[in-house]
Amino acid sequence: MKKLRKAVFPVAGLGTRFLPATKAVPKEMLTVVDRPVIQYVVDEAREAGIEHFIFVTGRNKAVIEDHFDLQFELYDTLEQRGKNEVLSRLKGMQPAPGQTSFTRQQEPLGLGHAVWCAREIVGDEPFALLLPDMIMQSEPGCLKQMVDLYEKTGNNIVAVEECDPLETHKYGIVVKGKDVHSGFELTGMVEKPKPEDAPTNLYINGRYILQPEIFSILENQERGAGNEIQLTDSMLRLLEKQPFYGYHFKGRTFDCGSPEGFVEANLAFALARPDMKKHVTDFMREIAAE
Ligand code: G1P
């Protein structure tokens, strides 16, 4: 089994649900407490052992590349001012030279197309895929939990959670087979089914481990739900050739692509900080009582 070394982050989306905030700032750079959303997802991948971070960007996303670059002037100024704590935090988040790659999805043709754009950089090895709209709170992180299963099963894994049965049209939905280690065999999947057509309410939460054979299927560029090239459709084809597993994620997920999920994430991550917990709790009590 080839080691999982690479992760793909599709960050080309327009962020229309967040306008006007995302008019000039990519949605992945909006901050949850004091870190941009994309940083949470990259940190989750690093914790899971990922060594190469591949970003599929688009127009107006150059600031993401800057965020992961070494900022010599800033580091030097912080050092001169003795701000050692923040400096070492920044350095700890810094990918090593050569650990990042950036490529562009030139047209918004869907998630399947975005992933396909990374094919040359991923090459012939397994890769993780993390959708930055979704950030998770768990110990260990979602991808690390999946890697623990992957080391036993190999092949392909998607993380799932339960959604409101009336909201299946927002997600990829999977069908569960028999249990295997900490996961289960995946026997089917469908992208964004109407509630009355959905086989279950187990939704794909935005974390995947995939084999490179997915690229030759994505190559066909067939359109699916919403007239987009859907990753789920290609995964369903891969399922006919290779084992596929589901992993029921243990933790909390926030959909930072929606304003409600974003506010929830800010509250939850602030409350998880020992230096902020009391202040935020007191403030929430105060305004809730008004
Ligand atoms: C994508 C996937 C879907 C998955 C979802 C998770 O949809 O196509 O299968 O459940 O992400 O966020 P999107 O949110 O891009 O419409």
Short mmCIF file of C-alpha atoms and ligand atoms in Angstrom, two decimals:
data_model
loop_
_atom_site.label_atom_id
_atom_site.label_comp_id
_atom_site.label_asym_id
_atom_site.label_seq_id
_atom_site.Cartn_x
_atom_site.Cartn_y
_atom_site.Cartn_z
CA MET A 1 0.00 0.00 0.00
CA LYS A 2 1.41 3.39 -0.97
CA LYS A 3 1.76 5.88 1.87
CA LEU A 4 -0.62 8.84 1.85
CA ARG A 5 1.62 11.89 1.36
CA LYS A 6 -0.37 14.40 -0.66
CA ALA A 7 -3.54 16.39 -0.06
CA VAL A 8 -5.63 18.42 -2.47
CA PHE A 9 -7.53 21.55 -1.39
CA PRO A 10 -10.05 22.85 -3.94
CA VAL A 11 -10.15 26.60 -3.25
CA ALA A 12 -11.48 28.01 -6.51
CA GLY A 13 -15.11 28.54 -5.37
CA LEU A 14 -16.62 32.02 -5.64
CA GLY A 15 -18.14 32.14 -2.16
CA THR A 16 -21.40 33.68 -3.34
CA ARG A 17 -23.17 32.77 -0.09
CA PHE A 18 -20.78 35.16 1.66
CA LEU A 19 -21.05 38.27 -0.46
CA PRO A 20 -20.14 41.06 0.10
CA ALA A 21 -17.40 39.66 2.41
CA THR A 22 -16.00 37.55 -0.43
CA LYS A 23 -16.02 40.24 -3.11
CA ALA A 24 -12.26 40.85 -2.74
CA VAL A 25 -11.28 38.31 -0.06
CA PRO A 26 -11.41 34.56 -0.83
CA LYS A 27 -13.91 32.74 1.40
CA GLU A 28 -11.08 30.43 2.52
CA MET A 29 -9.32 33.45 4.07
CA LEU A 30 -12.23 34.46 6.32
CA THR A 31 -11.11 34.02 9.91
CA VAL A 32 -12.45 31.72 12.57
CA VAL A 33 -11.17 33.32 15.81
CA ASP A 34 -7.64 34.19 14.62
CA ARG A 35 -6.88 31.71 11.85
CA PRO A 36 -8.19 31.73 8.27
CA VAL A 37 -10.49 28.81 7.47
CA ILE A 38 -7.92 27.30 5.07
CA GLN A 39 -5.34 27.16 7.86
CA TYR A 40 -7.58 24.84 9.93
CA VAL A 41 -7.85 22.44 7.01
CA VAL A 42 -4.13 22.48 6.21
CA ASP A 43 -3.32 21.90 9.91
CA GLU A 44 -5.74 18.94 9.93
CA ALA A 45 -3.90 17.46 6.92
CA ARG A 46 -0.48 18.02 8.46
CA GLU A 47 -1.58 16.29 11.68
CA ALA A 48 -2.60 13.28 9.55
CA GLY A 49 0.94 13.02 8.11
CA ILE A 50 0.45 14.91 4.83
CA GLU A 51 3.71 16.26 3.38
CA HIS A 52 2.60 17.96 0.17
CA PHE A 53 -0.25 20.49 0.03
CA ILE A 54 -1.84 21.02 -3.39
CA PHE A 55 -4.17 23.99 -3.84
CA VAL A 56 -6.53 24.19 -6.81
CA THR A 57 -7.12 27.93 -6.94
CA GLY A 58 -8.86 30.37 -9.26
CA ARG A 59 -8.79 34.04 -10.13
CA ASN A 60 -8.60 36.39 -7.09
CA LYS A 61 -7.13 33.68 -4.86
CA ALA A 62 -3.46 34.72 -4.93
CA VAL A 63 -3.61 35.78 -1.28
CA ILE A 64 -3.91 32.09 -0.29
CA GLU A 65 -0.49 31.48 -1.83
CA ASP A 66 0.88 34.51 0.05
CA HIS A 67 -0.57 33.19 3.30
CA PHE A 68 1.47 30.00 3.05
CA ASP A 69 4.65 31.79 1.98
CA LEU A 70 7.50 32.78 4.28
CA GLN A 71 7.16 36.50 5.10
CA PHE A 72 10.71 37.51 5.82
CA GLU A 73 10.01 41.18 6.70
CA LEU A 74 7.24 40.23 9.12
CA TYR A 75 9.30 37.51 10.83
CA ASP A 76 12.27 39.86 11.12
CA THR A 77 10.16 42.66 12.65
CA LEU A 78 8.54 40.26 15.13
CA GLU A 79 11.97 38.99 16.12
CA GLN A 80 13.33 42.49 16.65
CA ARG A 81 10.31 43.35 18.81
CA GLY A 82 10.75 40.22 20.89
CA LYS A 83 7.34 38.80 19.86
CA ASN A 84 8.69 35.29 20.11
CA GLU A 85 5.47 33.48 20.93
CA VAL A 86 3.57 34.63 17.85
CA LEU A 87 6.70 34.17 15.73
CA SER A 88 7.12 30.54 16.73
CA ARG A 89 3.37 29.96 16.15
CA LEU A 90 3.71 31.36 12.63
CA LYS A 91 6.81 29.30 11.92
CA GLY A 92 5.08 26.15 13.18
CA MET A 93 2.31 26.64 10.61
CA GLN A 94 4.71 27.33 7.75
CA PRO A 95 4.95 24.58 5.12
CA ALA A 96 8.58 23.68 4.40
CA PRO A 97 10.10 24.82 1.08
CA GLY A 98 8.69 22.79 -1.80
CA GLN A 99 5.78 21.40 0.24
CA THR A 100 3.09 23.46 -1.51
CA SER A 101 1.84 23.46 -5.10
CA PHE A 102 -0.71 25.74 -6.71
CA THR A 103 -2.66 25.13 -9.89
CA ARG A 104 -5.72 26.84 -11.29
CA GLN A 105 -9.15 25.61 -12.13
CA GLN A 106 -9.78 27.93 -15.06
CA GLU A 107 -13.56 27.47 -15.24
CA PRO A 108 -16.07 26.68 -12.47
CA LEU A 109 -17.15 23.30 -13.85
CA GLY A 110 -17.68 21.47 -10.55
CA LEU A 111 -15.80 19.65 -7.79
CA GLY A 112 -14.90 16.69 -10.02
CA HIS A 113 -13.26 19.06 -12.48
CA ALA A 114 -11.37 20.88 -9.70
CA VAL A 115 -9.94 17.58 -8.44
CA TRP A 116 -9.02 16.54 -12.00
CA CYS A 117 -7.02 19.80 -12.34
CA ALA A 118 -4.61 18.41 -9.68
CA ARG A 119 -3.89 15.15 -11.58
CA GLU A 120 -0.40 16.08 -12.82
CA ILE A 121 0.75 17.18 -9.37
CA VAL A 122 -0.76 14.19 -7.55
CA GLY A 123 0.63 11.68 -10.07
CA ASP A 124 0.27 7.96 -9.53
CA GLU A 125 -0.31 7.83 -5.78
CA PRO A 126 -3.19 8.01 -3.31
CA PHE A 127 -4.22 11.45 -2.08
CA ALA A 128 -6.41 13.05 0.53
CA LEU A 129 -9.01 15.59 -0.51
CA LEU A 130 -10.21 18.19 1.99
CA LEU A 131 -13.00 20.64 1.15
CA PRO A 132 -12.16 23.84 3.02
CA ASP A 133 -15.80 24.89 3.48
CA MET A 134 -16.02 22.24 6.16
CA ILE A 135 -13.92 22.59 9.29
CA MET A 136 -13.98 20.05 12.06
CA GLN A 137 -13.42 20.04 15.78
CA SER A 138 -12.15 16.72 17.10
CA GLU A 139 -9.19 15.06 18.73
CA PRO A 140 -7.55 13.68 16.62
CA GLY A 141 -8.73 15.46 13.47
CA CYS A 142 -11.05 13.88 10.92
CA LEU A 143 -8.34 13.02 8.37
CA LYS A 144 -6.15 11.43 11.05
CA GLN A 145 -9.11 9.25 12.11
CA MET A 146 -9.52 8.22 8.46
CA VAL A 147 -5.80 7.49 8.04
CA ASP A 148 -6.00 5.11 10.99
CA LEU A 149 -8.67 3.18 9.05
CA TYR A 150 -6.77 3.53 5.75
CA GLU A 151 -3.71 1.86 7.26
CA LYS A 152 -5.90 -1.23 7.78
CA THR A 153 -8.01 -1.21 4.60
CA GLY A 154 -6.10 0.76 1.93
CA ASN A 155 -8.21 1.73 -1.09
CA ASN A 156 -10.75 4.58 -0.95
CA ILE A 157 -12.45 6.16 2.06
CA VAL A 158 -14.99 8.95 2.49
CA ALA A 159 -15.97 10.41 5.85
CA VAL A 160 -19.70 10.64 6.51
CA GLU A 161 -22.09 12.06 9.07
CA GLU A 162 -25.85 12.10 9.52
CA CYS A 163 -27.80 15.05 8.13
CA ASP A 164 -31.37 16.20 8.54
CA PRO A 165 -33.29 13.82 6.17
CA LEU A 166 -34.86 16.93 4.57
CA GLU A 167 -31.43 18.29 3.61
CA THR A 168 -30.08 15.42 1.48
CA HIS A 169 -30.28 17.64 -1.63
CA LYS A 170 -27.30 19.64 -0.29
CA TYR A 171 -24.83 16.73 -0.14
CA GLY A 172 -23.44 13.52 -1.55
CA ILE A 173 -25.32 10.68 0.15
CA VAL A 174 -23.92 7.16 0.70
CA VAL A 175 -25.30 3.66 1.23
CA LYS A 176 -23.80 1.66 4.09
CA GLY A 177 -22.81 -2.00 3.84
CA LYS A 178 -21.23 -4.22 6.47
CA ASP A 179 -18.85 -2.93 9.14
CA VAL A 180 -15.08 -3.22 8.50
CA HIS A 181 -12.67 -2.25 11.30
CA SER A 182 -13.71 1.27 12.42
CA GLY A 183 -15.54 1.91 9.12
CA PHE A 184 -17.98 0.20 6.79
CA GLU A 185 -18.20 -0.99 3.22
CA LEU A 186 -19.72 1.60 0.98
CA THR A 187 -22.16 0.08 -1.49
CA GLY A 188 -23.55 3.14 -3.27
CA MET A 189 -23.63 6.91 -3.43
CA VAL A 190 -25.60 9.66 -5.10
CA GLU A 191 -25.00 13.40 -5.40
CA LYS A 192 -27.62 15.74 -3.98
CA PRO A 193 -30.73 13.51 -4.09
CA LYS A 194 -34.13 14.98 -3.23
CA PRO A 195 -35.24 13.84 0.25
CA GLU A 196 -37.83 11.48 -1.29
CA ASP A 197 -35.14 9.82 -3.46
CA ALA A 198 -32.34 9.67 -0.87
CA PRO A 199 -31.28 6.13 0.09
CA THR A 200 -30.07 7.24 3.57
CA ASN A 201 -29.23 10.44 5.45
CA LEU A 202 -25.49 9.65 5.63
CA TYR A 203 -23.78 12.56 3.91
CA ILE A 204 -20.22 12.98 2.64
CA ASN A 205 -18.71 15.61 4.92
CA GLY A 206 -15.85 16.83 2.70
CA ARG A 207 -12.95 14.51 3.62
CA TYR A 208 -11.78 11.81 1.23
CA ILE A 209 -8.88 9.42 0.66
CA LEU A 210 -8.78 8.43 -3.01
CA GLN A 211 -6.69 6.29 -5.33
CA PRO A 212 -5.22 7.89 -8.47
CA GLU A 213 -7.47 5.76 -10.75
CA ILE A 214 -10.18 8.37 -10.03
CA PHE A 215 -8.41 10.70 -12.49
CA SER A 216 -8.96 8.51 -15.56
CA ILE A 217 -12.68 8.41 -14.71
CA LEU A 218 -12.83 12.18 -14.14
CA GLU A 219 -11.13 12.55 -17.52
CA ASN A 220 -14.46 11.78 -19.21
CA GLN A 221 -15.85 15.02 -17.77
CA GLU A 222 -19.44 13.83 -17.66
CA ARG A 223 -21.94 16.29 -16.21
CA GLY A 224 -24.16 15.34 -13.27
CA ALA A 225 -26.31 17.14 -10.66
CA GLY A 226 -26.55 20.89 -11.32
CA ASN A 227 -24.93 20.29 -14.75
CA GLU A 228 -21.54 20.14 -12.97
CA ILE A 229 -18.76 17.53 -13.23
CA GLN A 230 -19.43 15.78 -9.94
CA LEU A 231 -16.80 13.91 -7.97
CA THR A 232 -19.47 11.64 -6.48
CA ASP A 233 -20.42 10.30 -9.94
CA SER A 234 -16.80 9.35 -10.66
CA MET A 235 -16.41 7.78 -7.20
CA LEU A 236 -19.46 5.64 -7.96
CA ARG A 237 -17.73 4.38 -11.12
CA LEU A 238 -14.52 3.72 -9.15
CA LEU A 239 -16.58 1.74 -6.65
CA GLU A 240 -17.25 -0.80 -9.42
CA LYS A 241 -13.48 -1.45 -9.69
CA GLN A 242 -12.00 -0.89 -6.23
CA PRO A 243 -13.16 -1.28 -2.62
CA PHE A 244 -14.64 1.85 -1.06
CA TYR A 245 -15.20 2.44 2.64
CA GLY A 246 -17.17 4.92 4.70
CA TYR A 247 -15.94 6.30 7.98
CA HIS A 248 -18.45 7.75 10.43
CA PHE A 249 -16.58 10.83 11.69
CA LYS A 250 -16.49 11.37 15.44
CA GLY A 251 -16.51 15.09 16.17
CA ARG A 252 -18.20 18.36 15.24
CA THR A 253 -18.40 19.76 11.72
CA PHE A 254 -19.05 23.37 10.72
CA ASP A 255 -20.12 24.35 7.23
CA CYS A 256 -18.12 27.57 6.94
CA GLY A 257 -19.57 28.08 3.47
CA SER A 258 -22.76 29.29 5.15
CA PRO A 259 -22.97 32.35 7.44
CA GLU A 260 -24.71 30.32 10.19
CA GLY A 261 -22.05 27.60 10.16
CA PHE A 262 -19.33 30.23 10.15
CA VAL A 263 -20.75 31.97 13.24
CA GLU A 264 -21.12 28.60 15.00
CA ALA A 265 -17.49 27.76 14.17
CA ASN A 266 -16.31 31.06 15.64
CA LEU A 267 -18.23 30.43 18.85
CA ALA A 268 -17.13 26.80 19.18
CA PHE A 269 -13.44 27.49 18.49
CA ALA A 270 -13.44 30.53 20.80
CA LEU A 271 -14.99 28.43 23.59
CA ALA A 272 -12.32 25.77 23.03
CA ARG A 273 -9.62 28.35 23.82
CA PRO A 274 -8.78 28.44 27.54
CA ASP A 275 -7.79 32.13 27.26
CA MET A 276 -11.16 33.10 25.72
CA LYS A 277 -13.69 30.66 27.14
CA LYS A 278 -14.79 32.67 30.19
CA HIS A 279 -14.98 35.98 28.39
CA VAL A 280 -17.09 34.58 25.54
CA THR A 281 -19.36 32.56 27.83
CA ASP A 282 -20.03 35.59 30.06
CA PHE A 283 -20.74 37.77 27.03
CA MET A 284 -23.13 35.25 25.51
CA ARG A 285 -25.04 34.93 28.78
CA GLU A 286 -25.28 38.70 28.97
CA ILE A 287 -26.65 39.24 25.46
CA ALA A 288 -28.92 36.17 25.62
CA ALA A 289 -30.57 37.67 28.73
CA GLU A 290 -31.31 41.00 27.02
C1 G1P B 1 -19.58 18.87 -2.24
C2 G1P B 1 -19.74 17.41 -2.68
C3 G1P B 1 -20.78 16.70 -1.82
C4 G1P B 1 -20.42 16.83 -0.35
C5 G1P B 1 -20.25 18.32 0.01
C6 G1P B 1 -19.73 18.48 1.44
O1 G1P B 1 -20.76 19.58 -2.56
O2 G1P B 1 -20.11 17.37 -4.05
O3 G1P B 1 -20.86 15.34 -2.18
O4 G1P B 1 -21.41 16.25 0.46
O5 G1P B 1 -19.31 18.97 -0.86
O6 G1P B 1 -19.62 19.84 1.73
P1 G1P B 1 -20.79 21.19 -2.60
O7 G1P B 1 -20.89 21.64 -1.18
O8 G1P B 1 -19.53 21.63 -3.27
O9 G1P B 1 -22.02 21.54 -3.39
#
